[in-house]
Amino acid sequence: MEYKDYYKILGVERDASEAKIKSAYRKLARQYHPDVNKSPDAVNKFKDINEAYEVLSDKEKKSRYDSLGANWQQGANFTPPPGFEGFNFNNFSGGQGGFKGGFSSGGADFSDFFSSIFGDFMSGATGSSRSRRTSGQSFNYDDLFSGATGFHNSAQRERSSTCSADCCSGGKKEEDLDITRELNITAADLFSDKPVNVKMKNIEKCTKCSGIGSSCSQCGGTGFVNVSRNLTVKIPKGVKEGQKIRLKGEGKTDNYGRKGDLYFIIKFKDSEYAIDGENITKTIEITPAEAVMGCKKDISTLHGIINIKIPPETGNGKILRLKNLGLPSKNGDFGFLNVKIAINIPKVISSKQKELYKKLLETE
């Protein structure tokens, strides 16, 4: 990996005082902040400046960094010395530290070099360091630009203090609080006026520890909790497969109490009916004799049991369309019930029946 010379990045000597380091950081941060500097490399430069200040303004980190020696050059190939490698950087949450202005890089945005040297500081192994970093180094965004030319306009300062650029949120996009799930719907659900009961299970970031885990009693140290809810969903008339139903405020909840939305994608799943808008299709079986001679059948529908007449010489796959026995539409009407005929050979055939079939075959 690439070695980073934090002193060179901030433009200070290795024996620079805390005040000089902070002054150099403030000057460079104003110069390269993306709200000010629109050059292509400004974002990466700003991240390097933040990372350098993260180390040099913290006594413990600075001491560990200085222990690497002074004979390194910026960009040189670097391999962590014994005792430094293997730190776990994955559990760091930017919400536990950083600068109050919201522009400090979160753990996911630090370089591999930083991760290899200081991963234990951010994974919860040294909570005291994390506390000192929050209380001792933080200052707000307006303070950074105080006295800077061109930043006296209050609207500009307000926009800057709520910067949503990746560099200002530690490279992390705003957390997506919405949830999307498929919702299996039957013809009976579409026919009924009653809401559908849905049991929701979702894995969400623990709000007690902000997803850090460690010794949290609520999540057991995992950073995540299982959330179960029972919901009632009103299915609108005439809904189509693939359409979305939105339940406002039923998504995830972040650490600030903001709630996302829950989206159900409608999927038709019915073992008895094929659903096509307001029309539904049901398959019934008849014997070969019933198909030739015609018959009457009692069949169950969403509207109750009805008796239908199957005409003589009905072929396999024939569809009988029954008006107003389908699903309700938005205007209050009902679609068609399509009865599809399937000719089925009985599983048990007596010897007398076989003889009759033989005679019938001889006449063809």
mmCIF file with all atom_site columns, N, CA, C and O in Angstrom, residues 185-193 234-245 266-268 275-280 302 326-335:
data_model
loop_
_atom_site.group_PDB
_atom_site.id
_atom_site.type_symbol
_atom_site.label_atom_id
_atom_site.label_alt_id
_atom_site.label_comp_id
_atom_site.label_asym_id
_atom_site.label_entity_id
_atom_site.label_seq_id
_atom_site.pdbx_PDB_ins_code
_atom_site.Cartn_x
_atom_site.Cartn_y
_atom_site.Cartn_z
_atom_site.occupancy
_atom_site.B_iso_or_equiv
_atom_site.pdbx_formal_charge
_atom_site.auth_seq_id
_atom_site.auth_comp_id
_atom_site.auth_asym_id
_atom_site.auth_atom_id
_atom_site.pdbx_PDB_model_num
ATOM 1   N N  . ILE A 1 185 ? -50.370 -11.937 -3.302  1.00 0.00 ? 185 ILE A N  1
ATOM 2   C CA . ILE A 1 185 ? -51.802 -11.646 -3.209  1.00 0.00 ? 185 ILE A CA 1
ATOM 3   C C  . ILE A 1 185 ? -52.594 -12.722 -3.941  1.00 0.00 ? 185 ILE A C  1
ATOM 4   O O  . ILE A 1 185 ? -52.244 -13.126 -5.047  1.00 0.00 ? 185 ILE A O  1
ATOM 5   N N  . THR A 1 186 ? -53.686 -13.184 -3.340  1.00 0.00 ? 186 THR A N  1
ATOM 6   C CA . THR A 1 186 ? -54.581 -14.151 -3.971  1.00 0.00 ? 186 THR A CA 1
ATOM 7   C C  . THR A 1 186 ? -55.789 -13.415 -4.546  1.00 0.00 ? 186 THR A C  1
ATOM 8   O O  . THR A 1 186 ? -56.029 -12.246 -4.256  1.00 0.00 ? 186 THR A O  1
ATOM 9   N N  . ALA A 1 187 ? -56.555 -14.149 -5.348  1.00 0.00 ? 187 ALA A N  1
ATOM 10  C CA . ALA A 1 187 ? -57.782 -13.577 -5.894  1.00 0.00 ? 187 ALA A CA 1
ATOM 11  C C  . ALA A 1 187 ? -58.756 -13.222 -4.772  1.00 0.00 ? 187 ALA A C  1
ATOM 12  O O  . ALA A 1 187 ? -59.476 -12.219 -4.856  1.00 0.00 ? 187 ALA A O  1
ATOM 13  N N  . ALA A 1 188 ? -58.774 -14.044 -3.723  1.00 0.00 ? 188 ALA A N  1
ATOM 14  C CA . ALA A 1 188 ? -59.662 -13.764 -2.597  1.00 0.00 ? 188 ALA A CA 1
ATOM 15  C C  . ALA A 1 188 ? -59.277 -12.454 -1.906  1.00 0.00 ? 188 ALA A C  1
ATOM 16  O O  . ALA A 1 188 ? -60.138 -11.703 -1.449  1.00 0.00 ? 188 ALA A O  1
ATOM 17  N N  . ASP A 1 189 ? -57.955 -12.168 -1.827  1.00 0.00 ? 189 ASP A N  1
ATOM 18  C CA . ASP A 1 189 ? -57.507 -10.902 -1.251  1.00 0.00 ? 189 ASP A CA 1
ATOM 19  C C  . ASP A 1 189 ? -57.996 -9.721  -2.085  1.00 0.00 ? 189 ASP A C  1
ATOM 20  O O  . ASP A 1 189 ? -58.414 -8.692  -1.549  1.00 0.00 ? 189 ASP A O  1
ATOM 21  N N  . LEU A 1 190 ? -57.934 -9.865  -3.417  1.00 0.00 ? 190 LEU A N  1
ATOM 22  C CA . LEU A 1 190 ? -58.358 -8.795  -4.310  1.00 0.00 ? 190 LEU A CA 1
ATOM 23  C C  . LEU A 1 190 ? -59.875 -8.616  -4.294  1.00 0.00 ? 190 LEU A C  1
ATOM 24  O O  . LEU A 1 190 ? -60.387 -7.521  -4.530  1.00 0.00 ? 190 LEU A O  1
ATOM 25  N N  . PHE A 1 191 ? -60.592 -9.684  -4.004  1.00 0.00 ? 191 PHE A N  1
ATOM 26  C CA . PHE A 1 191 ? -62.053 -9.645  -4.005  1.00 0.00 ? 191 PHE A CA 1
ATOM 27  C C  . PHE A 1 191 ? -62.593 -9.039  -2.708  1.00 0.00 ? 191 PHE A C  1
ATOM 28  O O  . PHE A 1 191 ? -63.602 -8.326  -2.699  1.00 0.00 ? 191 PHE A O  1
ATOM 29  N N  . SER A 1 192 ? -61.893 -9.287  -1.617  1.00 0.00 ? 192 SER A N  1
ATOM 30  C CA . SER A 1 192 ? -62.382 -8.857  -0.310  1.00 0.00 ? 192 SER A CA 1
ATOM 31  C C  . SER A 1 192 ? -62.096 -7.376  -0.066  1.00 0.00 ? 192 SER A C  1
ATOM 32  O O  . SER A 1 192 ? -61.153 -6.801  -0.595  1.00 0.00 ? 192 SER A O  1
ATOM 33  N N  . ASP A 1 193 ? -62.909 -6.766  0.767   1.00 0.00 ? 193 ASP A N  1
ATOM 34  C CA . ASP A 1 193 ? -62.693 -5.382  1.193   1.00 0.00 ? 193 ASP A CA 1
ATOM 35  C C  . ASP A 1 193 ? -61.822 -5.310  2.443   1.00 0.00 ? 193 ASP A C  1
ATOM 36  O O  . ASP A 1 193 ? -61.450 -4.215  2.887   1.00 0.00 ? 193 ASP A O  1
ATOM 37  N N  . LYS A 1 234 ? -54.143 -2.301  2.960   1.00 0.00 ? 234 LYS A N  1
ATOM 38  C CA . LYS A 1 234 ? -55.351 -2.166  2.154   1.00 0.00 ? 234 LYS A CA 1
ATOM 39  C C  . LYS A 1 234 ? -54.973 -2.307  0.683   1.00 0.00 ? 234 LYS A C  1
ATOM 40  O O  . LYS A 1 234 ? -54.157 -1.552  0.168   1.00 0.00 ? 234 LYS A O  1
ATOM 41  N N  . ILE A 1 235 ? -55.587 -3.282  0.021   1.00 0.00 ? 235 ILE A N  1
ATOM 42  C CA . ILE A 1 235 ? -55.300 -3.531  -1.390  1.00 0.00 ? 235 ILE A CA 1
ATOM 43  C C  . ILE A 1 235 ? -56.282 -2.736  -2.237  1.00 0.00 ? 235 ILE A C  1
ATOM 44  O O  . ILE A 1 235 ? -57.495 -2.972  -2.175  1.00 0.00 ? 235 ILE A O  1
ATOM 45  N N  . PRO A 1 236 ? -55.804 -1.802  -3.053  1.00 0.00 ? 236 PRO A N  1
ATOM 46  C CA . PRO A 1 236 ? -56.728 -0.991  -3.867  1.00 0.00 ? 236 PRO A CA 1
ATOM 47  C C  . PRO A 1 236 ? -57.379 -1.808  -4.975  1.00 0.00 ? 236 PRO A C  1
ATOM 48  O O  . PRO A 1 236 ? -56.792 -2.763  -5.493  1.00 0.00 ? 236 PRO A O  1
ATOM 49  N N  . LYS A 1 237 ? -58.588 -1.455  -5.332  1.00 0.00 ? 237 LYS A N  1
ATOM 50  C CA . LYS A 1 237 ? -59.299 -2.134  -6.410  1.00 0.00 ? 237 LYS A CA 1
ATOM 51  C C  . LYS A 1 237 ? -58.561 -1.912  -7.730  1.00 0.00 ? 237 LYS A C  1
ATOM 52  O O  . LYS A 1 237 ? -58.051 -0.829  -8.004  1.00 0.00 ? 237 LYS A O  1
ATOM 53  N N  . GLY A 1 238 ? -58.516 -2.967  -8.535  1.00 0.00 ? 238 GLY A N  1
ATOM 54  C CA . GLY A 1 238 ? -57.906 -2.857  -9.853  1.00 0.00 ? 238 GLY A CA 1
ATOM 55  C C  . GLY A 1 238 ? -56.393 -2.829  -9.843  1.00 0.00 ? 238 GLY A C  1
ATOM 56  O O  . GLY A 1 238 ? -55.777 -2.484  -10.857 1.00 0.00 ? 238 GLY A O  1
ATOM 57  N N  . VAL A 1 239 ? -55.747 -3.185  -8.728  1.00 0.00 ? 239 VAL A N  1
ATOM 58  C CA . VAL A 1 239 ? -54.292 -3.171  -8.669  1.00 0.00 ? 239 VAL A CA 1
ATOM 59  C C  . VAL A 1 239 ? -53.725 -4.193  -9.652  1.00 0.00 ? 239 VAL A C  1
ATOM 60  O O  . VAL A 1 239 ? -54.290 -5.270  -9.862  1.00 0.00 ? 239 VAL A O  1
ATOM 61  N N  . LYS A 1 240 ? -52.608 -3.860  -10.259 1.00 0.00 ? 240 LYS A N  1
ATOM 62  C CA . LYS A 1 240 ? -51.963 -4.735  -11.235 1.00 0.00 ? 240 LYS A CA 1
ATOM 63  C C  . LYS A 1 240 ? -50.726 -5.383  -10.616 1.00 0.00 ? 240 LYS A C  1
ATOM 64  O O  . LYS A 1 240 ? -50.104 -4.843  -9.704  1.00 0.00 ? 240 LYS A O  1
ATOM 65  N N  . GLU A 1 241 ? -50.367 -6.534  -11.154 1.00 0.00 ? 241 GLU A N  1
ATOM 66  C CA . GLU A 1 241 ? -49.153 -7.190  -10.678 1.00 0.00 ? 241 GLU A CA 1
ATOM 67  C C  . GLU A 1 241 ? -47.948 -6.321  -11.036 1.00 0.00 ? 241 GLU A C  1
ATOM 68  O O  . GLU A 1 241 ? -47.831 -5.804  -12.136 1.00 0.00 ? 241 GLU A O  1
ATOM 69  N N  . GLY A 1 242 ? -47.045 -6.181  -10.081 1.00 0.00 ? 242 GLY A N  1
ATOM 70  C CA . GLY A 1 242 ? -45.869 -5.351  -10.294 1.00 0.00 ? 242 GLY A CA 1
ATOM 71  C C  . GLY A 1 242 ? -46.015 -3.940  -9.769  1.00 0.00 ? 242 GLY A C  1
ATOM 72  O O  . GLY A 1 242 ? -45.010 -3.233  -9.628  1.00 0.00 ? 242 GLY A O  1
ATOM 73  N N  . GLN A 1 243 ? -47.246 -3.515  -9.495  1.00 0.00 ? 243 GLN A N  1
ATOM 74  C CA . GLN A 1 243 ? -47.443 -2.191  -8.934  1.00 0.00 ? 243 GLN A CA 1
ATOM 75  C C  . GLN A 1 243 ? -46.967 -2.151  -7.480  1.00 0.00 ? 243 GLN A C  1
ATOM 76  O O  . GLN A 1 243 ? -46.872 -3.177  -6.814  1.00 0.00 ? 243 GLN A O  1
ATOM 77  N N  . LYS A 1 244 ? -46.662 -0.934  -7.000  1.00 0.00 ? 244 LYS A N  1
ATOM 78  C CA . LYS A 1 244 ? -46.189 -0.751  -5.632  1.00 0.00 ? 244 LYS A CA 1
ATOM 79  C C  . LYS A 1 244 ? -47.260 -0.109  -4.755  1.00 0.00 ? 244 LYS A C  1
ATOM 80  O O  . LYS A 1 244 ? -47.992 0.768   -5.210  1.00 0.00 ? 244 LYS A O  1
ATOM 81  N N  . ILE A 1 245 ? -47.315 -0.578  -3.523  1.00 0.00 ? 245 ILE A N  1
ATOM 82  C CA . ILE A 1 245 ? -48.158 0.045   -2.501  1.00 0.00 ? 245 ILE A CA 1
ATOM 83  C C  . ILE A 1 245 ? -47.223 0.643   -1.454  1.00 0.00 ? 245 ILE A C  1
ATOM 84  O O  . ILE A 1 245 ? -46.352 -0.048  -0.915  1.00 0.00 ? 245 ILE A O  1
ATOM 85  N N  . ILE A 1 266 ? -46.626 -5.775  -5.640  1.00 0.00 ? 266 ILE A N  1
ATOM 86  C CA . ILE A 1 266 ? -47.705 -6.763  -5.735  1.00 0.00 ? 266 ILE A CA 1
ATOM 87  C C  . ILE A 1 266 ? -47.298 -7.925  -6.642  1.00 0.00 ? 266 ILE A C  1
ATOM 88  O O  . ILE A 1 266 ? -46.832 -7.736  -7.764  1.00 0.00 ? 266 ILE A O  1
ATOM 89  N N  . LYS A 1 267 ? -47.483 -9.134  -6.116  1.00 0.00 ? 267 LYS A N  1
ATOM 90  C CA . LYS A 1 267 ? -47.237 -10.346 -6.889  1.00 0.00 ? 267 LYS A CA 1
ATOM 91  C C  . LYS A 1 267 ? -48.429 -11.275 -6.716  1.00 0.00 ? 267 LYS A C  1
ATOM 92  O O  . LYS A 1 267 ? -48.792 -11.625 -5.589  1.00 0.00 ? 267 LYS A O  1
ATOM 93  N N  . PHE A 1 268 ? -49.049 -11.651 -7.819  1.00 0.00 ? 268 PHE A N  1
ATOM 94  C CA . PHE A 1 268 ? -50.204 -12.543 -7.758  1.00 0.00 ? 268 PHE A CA 1
ATOM 95  C C  . PHE A 1 268 ? -49.725 -13.983 -7.574  1.00 0.00 ? 268 PHE A C  1
ATOM 96  O O  . PHE A 1 268 ? -48.906 -14.492 -8.337  1.00 0.00 ? 268 PHE A O  1
ATOM 97  N N  . ILE A 1 275 ? -54.835 -14.753 -12.558 1.00 0.00 ? 275 ILE A N  1
ATOM 98  C CA . ILE A 1 275 ? -55.381 -13.397 -12.457 1.00 0.00 ? 275 ILE A CA 1
ATOM 99  C C  . ILE A 1 275 ? -54.866 -12.542 -13.610 1.00 0.00 ? 275 ILE A C  1
ATOM 100 O O  . ILE A 1 275 ? -53.665 -12.476 -13.867 1.00 0.00 ? 275 ILE A O  1
ATOM 101 N N  . ASP A 1 276 ? -55.789 -11.891 -14.286 1.00 0.00 ? 276 ASP A N  1
ATOM 102 C CA . ASP A 1 276 ? -55.449 -10.973 -15.370 1.00 0.00 ? 276 ASP A CA 1
ATOM 103 C C  . ASP A 1 276 ? -56.312 -9.731  -15.241 1.00 0.00 ? 276 ASP A C  1
ATOM 104 O O  . ASP A 1 276 ? -57.395 -9.643  -15.838 1.00 0.00 ? 276 ASP A O  1
ATOM 105 N N  . GLY A 1 277 ? -55.838 -8.786  -14.434 1.00 0.00 ? 277 GLY A N  1
ATOM 106 C CA . GLY A 1 277 ? -56.636 -7.589  -14.199 1.00 0.00 ? 277 GLY A CA 1
ATOM 107 C C  . GLY A 1 277 ? -57.897 -7.934  -13.428 1.00 0.00 ? 277 GLY A C  1
ATOM 108 O O  . GLY A 1 277 ? -57.853 -8.552  -12.355 1.00 0.00 ? 277 GLY A O  1
ATOM 109 N N  . GLU A 1 278 ? -59.037 -7.574  -13.996 1.00 0.00 ? 278 GLU A N  1
ATOM 110 C CA . GLU A 1 278 ? -60.322 -7.855  -13.334 1.00 0.00 ? 278 GLU A CA 1
ATOM 111 C C  . GLU A 1 278 ? -60.841 -9.242  -13.682 1.00 0.00 ? 278 GLU A C  1
ATOM 112 O O  . GLU A 1 278 ? -61.809 -9.717  -13.088 1.00 0.00 ? 278 GLU A O  1
ATOM 113 N N  . ASN A 1 279 ? -60.201 -9.897  -14.654 1.00 0.00 ? 279 ASN A N  1
ATOM 114 C CA . ASN A 1 279 ? -60.640 -11.219 -15.100 1.00 0.00 ? 279 ASN A CA 1
ATOM 115 C C  . ASN A 1 279 ? -59.803 -12.310 -14.449 1.00 0.00 ? 279 ASN A C  1
ATOM 116 O O  . ASN A 1 279 ? -58.585 -12.158 -14.271 1.00 0.00 ? 279 ASN A O  1
ATOM 117 N N  . ILE A 1 280 ? -60.448 -13.405 -14.118 1.00 0.00 ? 280 ILE A N  1
ATOM 118 C CA . ILE A 1 280 ? -59.750 -14.541 -13.523 1.00 0.00 ? 280 ILE A CA 1
ATOM 119 C C  . ILE A 1 280 ? -60.124 -15.804 -14.283 1.00 0.00 ? 280 ILE A C  1
ATOM 120 O O  . ILE A 1 280 ? -61.197 -15.908 -14.891 1.00 0.00 ? 280 ILE A O  1
ATOM 121 N N  . LEU A 1 302 ? -65.649 -16.939 -6.444  1.00 0.00 ? 302 LEU A N  1
ATOM 122 C CA . LEU A 1 302 ? -65.521 -15.914 -5.415  1.00 0.00 ? 302 LEU A CA 1
ATOM 123 C C  . LEU A 1 302 ? -66.873 -15.386 -4.976  1.00 0.00 ? 302 LEU A C  1
ATOM 124 O O  . LEU A 1 302 ? -67.017 -14.847 -3.868  1.00 0.00 ? 302 LEU A O  1
ATOM 125 N N  . GLY A 1 326 ? -66.021 -12.180 -11.955 1.00 0.00 ? 326 GLY A N  1
ATOM 126 C CA . GLY A 1 326 ? -64.595 -11.983 -11.737 1.00 0.00 ? 326 GLY A CA 1
ATOM 127 C C  . GLY A 1 326 ? -64.312 -11.056 -10.572 1.00 0.00 ? 326 GLY A C  1
ATOM 128 O O  . GLY A 1 326 ? -65.065 -11.003 -9.591  1.00 0.00 ? 326 GLY A O  1
ATOM 129 N N  . LEU A 1 327 ? -63.244 -10.290 -10.678 1.00 0.00 ? 327 LEU A N  1
ATOM 130 C CA . LEU A 1 327 ? -62.817 -9.390  -9.608  1.00 0.00 ? 327 LEU A CA 1
ATOM 131 C C  . LEU A 1 327 ? -63.458 -8.017  -9.752  1.00 0.00 ? 327 LEU A C  1
ATOM 132 O O  . LEU A 1 327 ? -63.807 -7.596  -10.860 1.00 0.00 ? 327 LEU A O  1
ATOM 133 N N  . PRO A 1 328 ? -63.582 -7.288  -8.645  1.00 0.00 ? 328 PRO A N  1
ATOM 134 C CA . PRO A 1 328 ? -64.174 -5.947  -8.714  1.00 0.00 ? 328 PRO A CA 1
ATOM 135 C C  . PRO A 1 328 ? -63.233 -4.959  -9.407  1.00 0.00 ? 328 PRO A C  1
ATOM 136 O O  . PRO A 1 328 ? -62.006 -5.065  -9.300  1.00 0.00 ? 328 PRO A O  1
ATOM 137 N N  . SER A 1 329 ? -63.812 -4.028  -10.107 1.00 0.00 ? 329 SER A N  1
ATOM 138 C CA . SER A 1 329 ? -63.043 -2.981  -10.772 1.00 0.00 ? 329 SER A CA 1
ATOM 139 C C  . SER A 1 329 ? -63.205 -1.675  -10.002 1.00 0.00 ? 329 SER A C  1
ATOM 140 O O  . SER A 1 329 ? -63.983 -1.576  -9.055  1.00 0.00 ? 329 SER A O  1
ATOM 141 N N  . LYS A 1 330 ? -62.476 -0.648  -10.422 1.00 0.00 ? 330 LYS A N  1
ATOM 142 C CA . LYS A 1 330 ? -62.541 0.649   -9.748  1.00 0.00 ? 330 LYS A CA 1
ATOM 143 C C  . LYS A 1 330 ? -63.914 1.285   -9.855  1.00 0.00 ? 330 LYS A C  1
ATOM 144 O O  . LYS A 1 330 ? -64.340 2.039   -8.981  1.00 0.00 ? 330 LYS A O  1
ATOM 145 N N  . ASN A 1 331 ? -64.619 1.001   -10.977 1.00 0.00 ? 331 ASN A N  1
ATOM 146 C CA . ASN A 1 331 ? -65.940 1.633   -11.178 1.00 0.00 ? 331 ASN A CA 1
ATOM 147 C C  . ASN A 1 331 ? -67.082 0.849   -10.542 1.00 0.00 ? 331 ASN A C  1
ATOM 148 O O  . ASN A 1 331 ? -68.256 1.181   -10.723 1.00 0.00 ? 331 ASN A O  1
ATOM 149 N N  . GLY A 1 332 ? -66.751 -0.245  -9.824  1.00 0.00 ? 332 GLY A N  1
ATOM 150 C CA . GLY A 1 332 ? -67.784 -1.000  -9.128  1.00 0.00 ? 332 GLY A CA 1
ATOM 151 C C  . GLY A 1 332 ? -68.295 -2.211  -9.869  1.00 0.00 ? 332 GLY A C  1
ATOM 152 O O  . GLY A 1 332 ? -69.081 -2.989  -9.318  1.00 0.00 ? 332 GLY A O  1
ATOM 153 N N  . ASP A 1 333 ? -67.889 -2.406  -11.139 1.00 0.00 ? 333 ASP A N  1
ATOM 154 C CA . ASP A 1 333 ? -68.298 -3.589  -11.883 1.00 0.00 ? 333 ASP A CA 1
ATOM 155 C C  . ASP A 1 333 ? -67.393 -4.765  -11.545 1.00 0.00 ? 333 ASP A C  1
ATOM 156 O O  . ASP A 1 333 ? -66.425 -4.638  -10.788 1.00 0.00 ? 333 ASP A O  1
ATOM 157 N N  . PHE A 1 334 ? -67.714 -5.906  -12.139 1.00 0.00 ? 334 PHE A N  1
ATOM 158 C CA . PHE A 1 334 ? -66.891 -7.101  -11.956 1.00 0.00 ? 334 PHE A CA 1
ATOM 159 C C  . PHE A 1 334 ? -66.442 -7.610  -13.321 1.00 0.00 ? 334 PHE A C  1
ATOM 160 O O  . PHE A 1 334 ? -67.146 -7.464  -14.328 1.00 0.00 ? 334 PHE A O  1
ATOM 161 N N  . GLY A 1 335 ? -65.273 -8.220  -13.333 1.00 0.00 ? 335 GLY A N  1
ATOM 162 C CA . GLY A 1 335 ? -64.757 -8.791  -14.565 1.00 0.00 ? 335 GLY A CA 1
ATOM 163 C C  . GLY A 1 335 ? -65.350 -10.155 -14.848 1.00 0.00 ? 335 GLY A C  1
ATOM 164 O O  . GLY A 1 335 ? -66.329 -10.584 -14.233 1.00 0.00 ? 335 GLY A O  1
#
